[in-house]
mmCIF file of C-alpha atoms in Angstrom:
data_model
loop_
_atom_site.group_PDB
_atom_site.id
_atom_site.type_symbol
_atom_site.label_atom_id
_atom_site.label_comp_id
_atom_site.label_asym_id
_atom_site.label_seq_id
_atom_site.Cartn_x
_atom_site.Cartn_y
_atom_site.Cartn_z
ATOM 1 C CA MET A 14 125.033 45.112 100.407
ATOM 2 C CA GLN A 15 122.655 42.300 101.227
ATOM 3 C CA PHE A 16 121.433 41.303 104.684
ATOM 4 C CA SER A 17 118.435 39.364 105.901
ATOM 5 C CA VAL A 18 115.903 41.058 108.150
ATOM 6 C CA ASN A 19 117.005 38.755 110.971
ATOM 7 C CA GLN A 20 120.623 39.871 110.541
ATOM 8 C CA ILE A 21 119.626 43.537 110.599
ATOM 9 C CA ALA A 22 117.515 43.003 113.714
ATOM 10 C CA SER A 23 120.485 41.335 115.378
ATOM 11 C CA LEU A 24 122.719 44.282 114.492
ATOM 12 C CA CYS A 25 120.354 46.843 115.987
ATOM 13 C CA GLY A 26 118.898 44.855 118.885
ATOM 14 C CA GLY A 27 115.437 44.734 117.353
ATOM 15 C CA SER A 28 112.691 42.119 117.291
ATOM 16 C CA VAL A 29 111.150 40.832 114.054
ATOM 17 C CA GLU A 30 107.468 40.533 113.206
ATOM 18 C CA GLY A 31 106.989 38.779 109.884
ATOM 19 C CA ASN A 32 109.391 37.079 107.508
ATOM 20 C CA GLY A 33 112.881 37.434 108.921
ATOM 21 C CA ASP A 34 114.515 35.736 105.938
ATOM 22 C CA ILE A 35 113.698 38.528 103.450
ATOM 23 C CA ILE A 36 116.838 40.005 101.913
ATOM 24 C CA ILE A 37 117.393 43.769 102.248
ATOM 25 C CA ASP A 38 119.707 45.522 99.783
ATOM 26 C CA SER A 39 118.805 49.238 100.035
ATOM 27 C CA PHE A 40 117.186 52.024 102.027
ATOM 28 C CA ALA A 41 114.048 53.940 101.003
ATOM 29 C CA LYS A 42 111.674 56.501 102.445
ATOM 30 C CA ILE A 43 108.500 54.815 103.598
ATOM 31 C CA GLU A 44 106.406 56.596 100.953
ATOM 32 C CA GLU A 45 108.841 55.578 98.198
ATOM 33 C CA GLY A 46 109.405 51.978 99.259
ATOM 34 C CA HIS A 47 110.259 49.105 96.934
ATOM 35 C CA THR A 48 111.035 45.419 97.188
ATOM 36 C CA GLY A 49 114.333 44.807 98.982
ATOM 37 C CA ALA A 50 114.296 48.163 100.775
ATOM 38 C CA ILE A 51 114.167 48.932 104.475
ATOM 39 C CA SER A 52 112.301 52.052 105.660
ATOM 40 C CA PHE A 53 111.571 53.580 109.043
ATOM 41 C CA LEU A 54 108.583 55.149 110.781
ATOM 42 C CA ALA A 55 109.488 57.789 113.351
ATOM 43 C CA ASN A 56 107.032 60.631 112.688
ATOM 44 C CA PRO A 57 103.358 59.800 113.409
ATOM 45 C CA LYS A 58 102.151 61.869 110.450
ATOM 46 C CA TYR A 59 103.735 59.284 108.133
ATOM 47 C CA THR A 60 101.921 56.352 109.758
ATOM 48 C CA HIS A 61 99.394 55.983 106.940
ATOM 49 C CA PHE A 62 102.195 55.145 104.500
ATOM 50 C CA ILE A 63 103.085 51.944 106.326
ATOM 51 C CA TYR A 64 99.895 50.191 105.216
ATOM 52 C CA ASP A 65 100.700 50.583 101.511
ATOM 53 C CA THR A 66 104.488 50.796 101.451
ATOM 54 C CA GLU A 67 106.297 48.481 99.056
ATOM 55 C CA SER A 68 109.339 48.322 101.326
ATOM 56 C CA SER A 69 110.156 44.807 102.469
ATOM 57 C CA ALA A 70 110.828 45.860 106.064
ATOM 58 C CA VAL A 71 110.102 48.877 108.243
ATOM 59 C CA LEU A 72 111.758 49.939 111.489
ATOM 60 C CA VAL A 73 109.095 50.938 114.016
ATOM 61 C CA SER A 74 109.020 51.729 117.718
ATOM 62 C CA ARG A 75 108.415 48.882 120.128
ATOM 63 C CA ASP A 76 104.969 50.239 121.059
ATOM 64 C CA PHE A 77 103.727 50.680 117.478
ATOM 65 C CA SER A 78 100.262 49.150 117.103
ATOM 66 C CA PRO A 79 99.047 48.745 113.499
ATOM 67 C CA GLU A 80 95.384 49.469 112.851
ATOM 68 C CA LYS A 81 95.229 47.488 109.584
ATOM 69 C CA PRO A 82 97.031 44.480 108.084
ATOM 70 C CA LEU A 83 100.573 45.094 106.858
ATOM 71 C CA LYS A 84 102.416 43.770 103.812
ATOM 72 C CA CYS A 85 105.856 44.545 105.222
ATOM 73 C CA THR A 86 107.913 42.878 107.915
ATOM 74 C CA LEU A 87 108.398 44.953 111.066
ATOM 75 C CA ILE A 88 111.598 45.398 113.060
ATOM 76 C CA ARG A 89 110.703 46.808 116.457
ATOM 77 C CA VAL A 90 113.409 48.987 118.050
ATOM 78 C CA ASP A 91 113.664 51.590 120.814
ATOM 79 C CA ASP A 92 114.254 54.524 118.434
ATOM 80 C CA PRO A 93 113.607 54.002 114.696
ATOM 81 C CA TYR A 94 115.274 57.251 113.631
ATOM 82 C CA ALA A 95 118.463 56.632 115.585
ATOM 83 C CA THR A 96 118.493 53.020 114.407
ATOM 84 C CA VAL A 97 118.233 53.847 110.707
ATOM 85 C CA ALA A 98 121.005 56.413 111.164
ATOM 86 C CA SER A 99 123.223 53.748 112.726
ATOM 87 C CA LEU A 100 122.448 51.255 109.950
ATOM 88 C CA MET A 101 123.173 53.843 107.274
ATOM 89 C CA GLN A 102 126.519 54.593 108.922
ATOM 90 C CA MET A 103 127.389 50.902 108.721
ATOM 91 C CA ALA A 104 126.338 50.805 105.066
ATOM 92 C CA SER A 105 128.306 53.951 104.307
ATOM 93 C CA LYS A 106 131.499 52.426 105.655
ATOM 94 C CA MET A 107 130.942 49.392 103.436
ATOM 95 C CA LEU A 108 130.068 51.326 100.276
ATOM 96 C CA GLU A 109 132.261 54.439 100.376
ATOM 97 C CA PRO A 110 135.710 54.260 98.798
ATOM 98 C CA ASN A 111 138.536 53.877 101.285
ATOM 99 C CA PRO A 112 141.554 55.295 99.459
ATOM 100 C CA VAL A 113 145.039 54.887 100.904
ATOM 101 C CA GLY A 114 148.361 56.266 99.732
ATOM 102 C CA VAL A 115 149.648 59.385 98.025
ATOM 103 C CA GLU A 116 148.396 60.408 94.592
ATOM 104 C CA GLN A 117 150.460 62.493 92.237
ATOM 105 C CA PRO A 118 150.715 65.301 91.530
ATOM 106 C CA CYS A 119 150.336 66.757 95.013
ATOM 107 C CA PHE A 120 152.551 68.819 97.341
ATOM 108 C CA ILE A 121 153.747 67.548 100.699
ATOM 109 C CA ALA A 122 156.278 69.792 102.419
ATOM 110 C CA GLU A 123 159.645 68.337 103.311
ATOM 111 C CA GLY A 124 159.650 66.690 106.716
ATOM 112 C CA VAL A 125 155.929 65.977 106.868
ATOM 113 C CA GLU A 126 155.350 62.355 107.816
ATOM 114 C CA VAL A 127 152.469 60.621 106.054
ATOM 115 C CA PRO A 128 151.169 57.568 107.971
ATOM 116 C CA VAL A 129 151.029 54.369 105.958
ATOM 117 C CA ASP A 130 147.229 54.213 106.191
ATOM 118 C CA ALA A 131 146.667 57.886 105.318
ATOM 119 C CA TYR A 132 145.495 59.256 101.972
ATOM 120 C CA ILE A 133 146.665 62.377 100.156
ATOM 121 C CA GLY A 134 144.674 63.042 96.977
ATOM 122 C CA ALA A 135 145.898 64.570 93.741
ATOM 123 C CA PHE A 136 146.539 68.338 93.801
ATOM 124 C CA ALA A 137 146.258 68.478 97.582
ATOM 125 C CA TYR A 138 148.698 70.727 99.474
ATOM 126 C CA VAL A 139 150.204 69.895 102.857
ATOM 127 C CA GLY A 140 152.327 72.679 104.334
ATOM 128 C CA LYS A 141 155.520 72.512 106.325
ATOM 129 C CA GLY A 142 155.274 71.388 109.912
ATOM 130 C CA ALA A 143 151.859 69.785 109.414
ATOM 131 C CA LYS A 144 151.119 66.767 111.607
ATOM 132 C CA LEU A 145 148.976 64.003 110.131
ATOM 133 C CA ALA A 146 147.756 61.232 112.428
ATOM 134 C CA PRO A 147 146.979 57.659 111.316
ATOM 135 C CA GLY A 148 143.975 57.201 109.064
ATOM 136 C CA VAL A 149 143.780 60.827 107.930
ATOM 137 C CA LYS A 150 142.304 61.395 104.467
ATOM 138 C CA ILE A 151 143.081 64.581 102.553
ATOM 139 C CA PHE A 152 141.034 64.566 99.358
ATOM 140 C CA PRO A 153 142.028 66.105 95.999
ATOM 141 C CA GLY A 154 142.484 69.851 95.948
ATOM 142 C CA ALA A 155 142.345 70.272 99.721
ATOM 143 C CA TYR A 156 144.708 72.706 101.457
ATOM 144 C CA ILE A 157 146.411 71.943 104.771
ATOM 145 C CA GLY A 158 148.427 74.957 105.898
ATOM 146 C CA ASP A 159 151.715 75.167 107.740
ATOM 147 C CA GLY A 160 151.687 73.706 111.225
ATOM 148 C CA VAL A 161 148.182 72.281 111.002
ATOM 149 C CA LYS A 162 147.451 69.221 113.154
ATOM 150 C CA VAL A 163 144.920 66.692 111.858
ATOM 151 C CA GLY A 164 143.804 63.994 114.300
ATOM 152 C CA ALA A 165 143.409 60.291 113.668
ATOM 153 C CA GLY A 166 140.694 59.276 111.244
ATOM 154 C CA SER A 167 139.751 62.801 110.229
ATOM 155 C CA VAL A 168 138.697 63.579 106.665
ATOM 156 C CA VAL A 169 139.211 66.803 104.690
ATOM 157 C CA LYS A 170 137.035 66.690 101.586
ATOM 158 C CA PRO A 171 137.946 68.086 98.135
ATOM 159 C CA ASN A 172 138.767 71.804 97.946
ATOM 160 C CA ALA A 173 138.375 72.455 101.661
ATOM 161 C CA SER A 174 140.984 74.706 103.284
ATOM 162 C CA VAL A 175 142.535 74.550 106.739
ATOM 163 C CA TYR A 176 144.703 77.610 107.347
ATOM 164 C CA HIS A 177 148.018 77.626 109.196
ATOM 165 C CA GLY A 178 148.213 76.639 112.839
ATOM 166 C CA CYS A 179 144.710 75.232 113.154
ATOM 167 C CA VAL A 180 143.997 72.019 115.049
ATOM 168 C CA ILE A 181 141.597 69.334 113.848
ATOM 169 C CA GLY A 182 140.665 66.638 116.335
ATOM 170 C CA GLU A 183 140.047 62.955 115.743
ATOM 171 C CA ARG A 184 137.311 61.598 113.454
ATOM 172 C CA CYS A 185 136.342 65.044 112.189
ATOM 173 C CA ILE A 186 134.814 65.612 108.745
ATOM 174 C CA ILE A 187 135.368 68.875 106.863
ATOM 175 C CA HIS A 188 133.274 69.060 103.712
ATOM 176 C CA SER A 189 134.112 70.637 100.365
ATOM 177 C CA GLY A 190 134.521 74.377 100.226
ATOM 178 C CA ALA A 191 134.734 74.822 103.988
ATOM 179 C CA VAL A 192 137.350 77.287 105.220
ATOM 180 C CA ILE A 193 138.818 76.751 108.668
ATOM 181 C CA GLY A 194 140.984 79.558 110.007
ATOM 182 C CA ALA A 195 140.480 82.505 107.647
ATOM 183 C CA ASP A 196 141.099 85.897 109.244
ATOM 184 C CA GLY A 197 138.471 87.183 111.621
ATOM 185 C CA PHE A 198 136.680 90.378 110.601
ATOM 186 C CA GLY A 199 138.760 92.776 112.651
ATOM 187 C CA PHE A 200 139.386 96.369 111.526
ATOM 188 C CA ALA A 201 140.122 99.496 113.549
ATOM 189 C CA PRO A 202 138.565 102.739 112.242
ATOM 190 C CA THR A 203 141.155 105.515 111.729
ATOM 191 C CA GLU A 204 141.182 108.912 110.067
ATOM 192 C CA ASN A 205 142.537 107.232 106.945
ATOM 193 C CA GLY A 206 140.072 104.373 106.823
ATOM 194 C CA TYR A 207 140.028 100.941 108.418
ATOM 195 C CA GLU A 208 143.268 99.438 109.654
ATOM 196 C CA LYS A 209 143.411 95.646 109.686
ATOM 197 C CA ILE A 210 143.879 94.059 113.110
ATOM 198 C CA PRO A 211 146.136 90.992 112.798
ATOM 199 C CA GLN A 212 144.366 87.759 113.642
ATOM 200 C CA LEU A 213 147.081 85.830 115.474
ATOM 201 C CA GLY A 214 145.044 82.996 116.987
ATOM 202 C CA ASN A 215 143.760 79.780 115.419
ATOM 203 C CA VAL A 216 140.743 77.470 115.186
ATOM 204 C CA VAL A 217 140.425 74.289 117.233
ATOM 205 C CA LEU A 218 137.939 71.605 116.247
ATOM 206 C CA GLU A 219 137.604 68.990 118.979
ATOM 207 C CA ASP A 220 136.964 65.290 118.285
ATOM 208 C CA ASP A 221 133.992 64.083 116.189
ATOM 209 C CA VAL A 222 133.109 67.512 114.782
ATOM 210 C CA GLU A 223 131.533 67.744 111.314
ATOM 211 C CA ILE A 224 131.700 70.943 109.264
ATOM 212 C CA GLY A 225 129.347 71.353 106.292
ATOM 213 C CA ALA A 226 130.164 72.477 102.764
ATOM 214 C CA ASN A 227 131.096 76.155 102.361
ATOM 215 C CA THR A 228 130.960 76.794 106.093
ATOM 216 C CA THR A 229 133.543 79.248 107.411
ATOM 217 C CA ILE A 230 135.090 79.347 110.876
ATOM 218 C CA ASP A 231 137.348 82.365 111.420
ATOM 219 C CA ARG A 232 140.560 82.231 113.403
ATOM 220 C CA ALA A 233 140.759 84.122 116.683
ATOM 221 C CA MET A 234 142.400 87.495 117.040
ATOM 222 C CA MET A 235 144.112 86.017 120.106
ATOM 223 C CA GLY A 236 143.652 82.533 121.519
ATOM 224 C CA SER A 237 141.329 80.110 119.715
ATOM 225 C CA THR A 238 137.969 79.961 118.036
ATOM 226 C CA ARG A 239 136.740 76.605 119.349
ATOM 227 C CA VAL A 240 134.104 74.058 118.318
ATOM 228 C CA GLY A 241 133.360 71.453 120.969
ATOM 229 C CA ARG A 242 133.396 67.675 120.756
ATOM 230 C CA GLY A 243 130.627 66.090 118.715
ATOM 231 C CA THR A 244 129.195 69.349 117.392
ATOM 232 C CA LYS A 245 127.738 69.289 113.862
ATOM 233 C CA LEU A 246 127.530 72.381 111.650
ATOM 234 C CA ASP A 247 125.500 72.351 108.434
ATOM 235 C CA ASN A 248 126.434 74.009 105.124
ATOM 236 C CA LEU A 249 126.893 77.764 104.702
ATOM 237 C CA ILE A 250 127.394 78.676 108.354
ATOM 238 C CA GLN A 251 129.558 81.580 109.521
ATOM 239 C CA VAL A 252 131.338 81.378 112.876
ATOM 240 C CA ALA A 253 133.264 84.564 113.606
ATOM 241 C CA HIS A 254 136.538 85.047 115.454
ATOM 242 C CA ASN A 255 136.928 84.068 119.099
ATOM 243 C CA CYS A 256 133.584 82.262 119.253
ATOM 244 C CA VAL A 257 133.286 79.175 121.410
ATOM 245 C CA ILE A 258 130.693 76.491 120.658
ATOM 246 C CA GLY A 259 130.114 73.750 123.215
ATOM 247 C CA GLU A 260 129.804 69.999 122.825
ATOM 248 C CA GLN A 261 127.085 68.098 120.947
ATOM 249 C CA THR A 262 125.506 71.245 119.519
ATOM 250 C CA VAL A 263 123.830 71.207 116.081
ATOM 251 C CA MET A 264 123.202 74.123 113.724
ATOM 252 C CA ALA A 265 121.277 74.147 110.450
ATOM 253 C CA ALA A 266 122.293 76.010 107.296
ATOM 254 C CA GLN A 267 122.998 79.746 107.171
ATOM 255 C CA VAL A 268 123.392 80.292 110.891
ATOM 256 C CA GLY A 269 125.572 83.327 111.551
ATOM 257 C CA ILE A 270 127.431 83.925 114.813
ATOM 258 C CA ALA A 271 129.178 87.247 115.408
ATOM 259 C CA GLY A 272 132.523 87.546 117.167
ATOM 260 C CA SER A 273 133.332 86.489 120.731
ATOM 261 C CA THR A 274 129.974 84.828 121.316
ATOM 262 C CA HIS A 275 129.847 81.701 123.461
ATOM 263 C CA VAL A 276 127.292 78.969 122.710
ATOM 264 C CA GLY A 277 126.719 76.166 125.172
ATOM 265 C CA SER A 278 126.484 72.410 124.793
ATOM 266 C CA ARG A 279 123.583 70.367 123.380
ATOM 267 C CA CYS A 280 122.006 73.398 121.708
ATOM 268 C CA MET A 281 119.879 73.157 118.552
ATOM 269 C CA PHE A 282 119.688 76.078 116.095
ATOM 270 C CA GLY A 283 117.353 76.163 113.096
ATOM 271 C CA GLY A 284 118.300 77.614 109.724
ATOM 272 C CA GLN A 285 119.262 81.280 109.367
ATOM 273 C CA VAL A 286 119.539 81.953 113.085
ATOM 274 C CA GLY A 287 121.617 85.064 113.754
ATOM 275 C CA LEU A 288 123.509 85.753 116.989
ATOM 276 C CA ALA A 289 124.959 89.111 117.962
ATOM 277 C CA GLY A 290 128.534 89.363 119.172
ATOM 278 C CA HIS A 291 129.835 89.200 122.744
ATOM 279 C CA ILE A 292 126.811 87.349 124.137
ATOM 280 C CA THR A 293 126.420 83.979 125.855
ATOM 281 C CA VAL A 294 123.897 81.271 125.014
ATOM 282 C CA GLY A 295 123.538 78.618 127.711
ATOM 283 C CA ASP A 296 123.280 74.841 127.436
ATOM 284 C CA ASN A 297 120.259 73.023 125.935
ATOM 285 C CA VAL A 298 118.961 76.125 124.166
ATOM 286 C CA GLN A 299 116.714 75.635 121.130
ATOM 287 C CA LEU A 300 116.326 78.456 118.610
ATOM 288 C CA GLY A 301 113.725 78.312 115.852
ATOM 289 C CA ALA A 302 114.595 79.108 112.246
ATOM 290 C CA GLN A 303 115.366 82.764 111.444
ATOM 291 C CA SER A 304 115.560 83.733 115.098
ATOM 292 C CA GLY A 305 117.519 86.898 115.807
ATOM 293 C CA VAL A 306 119.371 86.900 119.127
ATOM 294 C CA PRO A 307 120.637 90.312 120.334
ATOM 295 C CA ASN A 308 121.166 89.378 123.991
ATOM 296 C CA SER A 309 122.397 86.498 126.121
ATOM 297 C CA ILE A 310 120.077 83.530 126.764
ATOM 298 C CA PRO A 311 120.233 81.338 129.874
ATOM 299 C CA SER A 312 120.248 77.541 129.665
ATOM 300 C CA ASP A 313 117.215 75.351 128.894
ATOM 301 C CA LYS A 314 115.250 77.901 126.846
ATOM 302 C CA ARG A 315 113.199 77.510 123.635
ATOM 303 C CA MET A 316 113.139 80.762 121.682
ATOM 304 C CA MET A 317 111.805 81.982 118.344
ATOM 305 C CA GLY A 318 111.380 85.220 116.428
ATOM 306 C CA SER A 319 113.447 88.324 115.836
ATOM 307 C CA PRO A 320 114.232 89.493 118.384
ATOM 308 C CA ALA A 321 113.947 86.013 119.881
ATOM 309 C CA ILE A 322 111.316 85.524 122.580
ATOM 310 C CA PRO A 323 110.112 82.389 124.395
ATOM 311 C CA ALA A 324 108.565 79.986 121.892
ATOM 312 C CA PRO A 325 105.079 79.883 123.527
ATOM 313 C CA ASN A 326 104.912 83.691 123.430
ATOM 314 C CA PHE A 327 105.985 83.673 119.791
ATOM 315 C CA ALA A 328 103.234 81.185 118.925
ATOM 316 C CA ARG A 329 100.607 83.389 120.576
ATOM 317 C CA MET A 330 101.991 86.433 118.772
ATOM 318 C CA VAL A 331 101.695 84.687 115.403
ATOM 319 C CA VAL A 332 98.049 83.834 116.136
ATOM 320 C CA ALA A 333 97.404 87.460 117.079
ATOM 321 C CA GLN A 334 99.035 88.690 113.855
ATOM 322 C CA LYS A 335 96.680 86.538 111.800
ATOM 323 C CA ASN A 336 93.748 88.277 113.479
ATOM 324 C CA LEU A 337 95.071 91.844 112.992
ATOM 325 C CA PRO A 338 92.996 92.677 109.880
ATOM 326 C CA ASP A 339 89.777 91.705 111.673
ATOM 327 C CA LEU A 340 90.853 93.542 114.820
ATOM 328 C CA MET A 341 91.606 96.681 112.775
ATOM 329 C CA ARG A 342 88.182 96.497 111.131
ATOM 330 C CA ARG A 343 86.445 96.162 114.499
ATOM 331 C CA LEU A 344 88.487 99.031 115.929
ATOM 332 C CA GLN A 345 87.500 101.286 113.047
ATOM 333 C CA GLN A 346 83.836 100.354 113.596
ATOM 334 C CA LEU A 347 84.122 101.188 117.293
ATOM 335 C CA GLU A 348 85.802 104.520 116.525
ATOM 336 C CA GLN A 349 82.989 105.402 114.111
ATOM 337 C CA ALA A 350 80.361 104.436 116.693
ATOM 338 C CA VAL A 351 82.057 106.543 119.387
ATOM 339 C CA ALA A 352 82.288 109.468 116.981
ATOM 340 C CA LYS A 353 78.544 109.267 116.245
ATOM 341 C CA LEU A 354 77.723 109.145 119.960
ATOM 342 C CA SER A 355 79.953 112.136 120.637
ATOM 343 C CA ALA A 356 78.318 114.097 117.800
ATOM 344 C CA ALA A 357 74.840 113.275 119.116
ATOM 345 C CA GLU A 358 75.698 114.813 122.469
#
């Protein structure tokens, strides 16, 4: 992969300051730059690195104003972070293997049609009645259950499992170890213990969804557990039965969502957020890491803490907690002073 700075600027609609003929052959963090690498500056706290970076070029915002001379060439863009993501996607398509065909040994049930541009890796299993659209890639050891539908261009990575009857949209990515459509956690207490409630629904992933490694999305008891278009789930997330997650929502690792909870669109959840069951979280809600959410939240809220409270309140509470030892000491002093005054009377 080799491109000149001018070529990269043309690809991303940027303007060049410096030598546009320098050849770029790799990416690097700005603090770990080297000759031939392109870096980016999006967070102001990393600004000091740009003056010493060894990277040949750096993506910066259009209004960036250097305070000292620079060794690197600048590419000015509207959004450096989004731009480097786009460039890395282009590079990924060029560098990643693009396997096509059917490897042996694998199992493909009788009657399943495999498109000519699809890929079925060794030891993969494709059950009866499965529907594979053009460009689908099923990597080695993956399991596609009976009646599963996989949309065009979707990828199921090694050792991921998609249980029977589930629906995967177009251009989805399911990473290794993920389980789509395992039984929801439904048991009815009886005098003789817990009786399993059959989970007769499925899971539907809409287009452009990405599911991280070892994430689990349980099938619905009835109907569908649904993940909306463009939503991205990190590794080690649990989505319980009959949950609905809206479009363009992102969740970091170890989020847990209990059953029948609805999450809106364009939400952002930090790591280890926990949501109770049968609640509703509106659109554009941001939850800080380790937030615990026992009740519904309306749209356009920023919450933190457990139980979650508005983020500004949480920040003030944290400041107050830091002062508790001093406050306790002062309270004890006041109590002693009051006791002496009372004794003197």
